Amino acid sequence: QVQLVESGGGLVQAGGSLSLSCVVSGRAFNMYNMAWFRQAPGKEREFVAALNRSGKNTYYADSVKARFTISKDNDKNTVYLQMNNLKPEDTAVYYCANDLAPSAYFSGRYYRDYEYHTWGQGTQVTVSS
């Protein structure tokens, strides 16, 4: 099974920035739609950002729009989440996940966690006030 490994989490002050990385094993990275989700203690897993397999379409939760940017580097088999102007409400474990749906299908379903095939172990992001 493909493996996803997140890194880059840590403790930052409100207003600061972090860049998360997710390295995907195997040779099929270009076939994957990719997404970031997060889960805070006692809360449901929440969609954060996604991009389709071509990288031409990106999607963001309203809560992170204009602050977070999802991108990928096919040569490095890596998807990134650049997080700027972090808020305490962003504190959560952040997970990356992959999906093999056609783009037309994915465009209407990217926010559904059960659509994704494989998940990373997560990386903790803590934002202090």
Coordinates of C-alpha atoms in Angstrom, one line a residue:
Q1 CA 0.0 0.0 0.0
V2 CA 1.2 3.5 -0.7
Q3 CA 2.6 5.3 2.3
L4 CA 2.1 9.0 3.1
V5 CA 4.4 10.7 5.6
E6 CA 3.6 14.2 6.9
S7 CA 6.2 16.5 8.5
G8 CA 6.6 20.2 9.4
G9 CA 4.3 20.6 12.3
G10 CA 5.2 22.4 15.5
L11 CA 4.5 25.1 17.9
V12 CA 4.1 28.7 16.6
Q13 CA 2.7 31.9 17.9
A14 CA -0.5 33.4 16.4
G15 CA 0.3 35.2 13.2
G16 CA 3.2 33.0 12.4
S17 CA 3.7 30.5 9.6
L18 CA 4.4 26.8 9.0
S19 CA 4.9 24.7 5.9
L20 CA 3.8 21.1 6.0
S21 CA 5.0 18.4 3.7
C22 CA 3.6 15.1 2.8
V23 CA 5.9 12.6 1.0
V24 CA 4.1 9.9 -1.0
S25 CA 5.8 6.6 -1.7
G26 CA 5.6 4.7 -5.0
R27 CA 5.5 5.7 -8.6
A28 CA 1.8 6.8 -8.9
F29 CA 2.0 10.2 -7.3
N30 CA 0.9 12.0 -10.5
M31 CA -2.3 9.9 -10.5
Y32 CA -3.5 11.1 -7.1
N33 CA -5.8 13.9 -6.1
M34 CA -4.4 15.1 -2.8
A35 CA -5.9 16.8 0.3
W36 CA -5.1 18.0 3.7
F37 CA -7.5 17.4 6.6
R38 CA -7.2 18.3 10.3
Q39 CA -8.6 17.1 13.5
A40 CA -8.7 19.0 16.8
P41 CA -9.2 17.2 20.1
G42 CA -12.9 16.2 20.6
K43 CA -13.8 17.4 17.1
E44 CA -14.7 15.8 13.8
R45 CA -12.0 15.6 11.1
E46 CA -12.3 18.7 9.0
F47 CA -11.4 19.4 5.4
V48 CA -8.7 22.0 4.9
A49 CA -7.4 22.0 1.3
A50 CA -7.2 19.8 -1.8
L51 CA -5.9 19.8 -5.4
N52 CA -6.7 17.5 -8.3
R53 CA -4.2 15.2 -9.9
S54 CA -3.2 17.8 -12.6
G55 CA -2.6 20.4 -9.9
K56 CA -4.7 22.9 -11.9
N57 CA -7.6 23.0 -9.5
T58 CA -7.4 23.8 -5.8
Y59 CA -10.0 23.8 -3.1
Y60 CA -10.0 25.4 0.4
A61 CA -12.2 25.4 3.4
D62 CA -13.6 28.9 4.1
S63 CA -11.8 29.0 7.4
V64 CA -8.4 28.8 5.7
K65 CA -9.0 30.6 2.4
A66 CA -6.5 33.3 1.7
R67 CA -4.2 32.1 4.5
F68 CA -3.3 28.5 3.4
T69 CA -1.9 27.3 0.1
I70 CA -1.8 23.7 -1.2
S71 CA 0.7 22.8 -3.8
K72 CA 2.7 19.8 -5.0
D73 CA 6.0 18.9 -6.6
N74 CA 5.7 15.9 -8.9
D75 CA 9.5 15.4 -9.0
K76 CA 9.6 15.0 -5.3
N77 CA 6.4 13.1 -4.8
T78 CA 5.5 15.7 -2.2
V79 CA 2.4 17.8 -1.5
Y80 CA 2.7 20.9 0.6
L81 CA 0.5 23.1 2.8
Q82 CA 1.8 26.6 3.4
M83 CA 0.1 28.1 6.4
N84 CA 0.3 31.8 7.0
N85 CA -1.3 34.0 9.6
L86 CA -1.9 31.1 11.8
K87 CA -4.6 31.3 14.5
P88 CA -5.2 29.4 17.7
E89 CA -8.2 27.8 16.0
D90 CA -5.8 26.2 13.5
T91 CA -4.4 24.0 16.3
A92 CA -5.0 20.4 15.2
V93 CA -3.3 17.2 13.9
Y94 CA -3.0 17.7 10.1
Y95 CA -3.3 14.7 7.8
C96 CA -2.6 14.3 4.1
A97 CA -4.6 11.8 2.0
N98 CA -4.8 10.6 -1.6
D99 CA -7.7 9.8 -3.9
L100 CA -7.9 8.3 -7.4
A101 CA -11.3 9.7 -8.5
P102 CA -11.7 11.3 -11.9
S103 CA -11.4 15.1 -11.7
A104 CA -15.0 15.6 -12.6
Y105 CA -16.1 13.4 -9.7
F106 CA -13.5 14.9 -7.3
S107 CA -14.5 18.5 -8.0
G108 CA -17.8 17.8 -6.1
R109 CA -16.5 15.5 -3.4
Y110 CA -13.1 16.7 -2.3
Y111 CA -14.3 17.7 1.1
R112 CA -15.5 14.2 2.0
D113 CA -12.9 12.3 4.1
Y114 CA -14.4 8.9 3.2
E115 CA -13.5 9.5 -0.5
Y116 CA -9.8 9.2 0.3
H117 CA -7.9 6.0 0.0
T118 CA -4.8 6.3 2.1
W119 CA -3.9 8.6 5.1
G120 CA -0.7 9.7 6.6
Q121 CA 0.1 9.5 10.3
G122 CA -0.5 13.2 10.9
T123 CA 1.6 16.0 12.2
Q124 CA 0.7 18.2 15.1
V125 CA 0.3 22.0 14.6
T126 CA -0.1 24.1 17.8
V127 CA -0.7 27.8 17.6
S128 CA -0.4 29.8 20.8
S129 CA -2.3 32.9 21.5

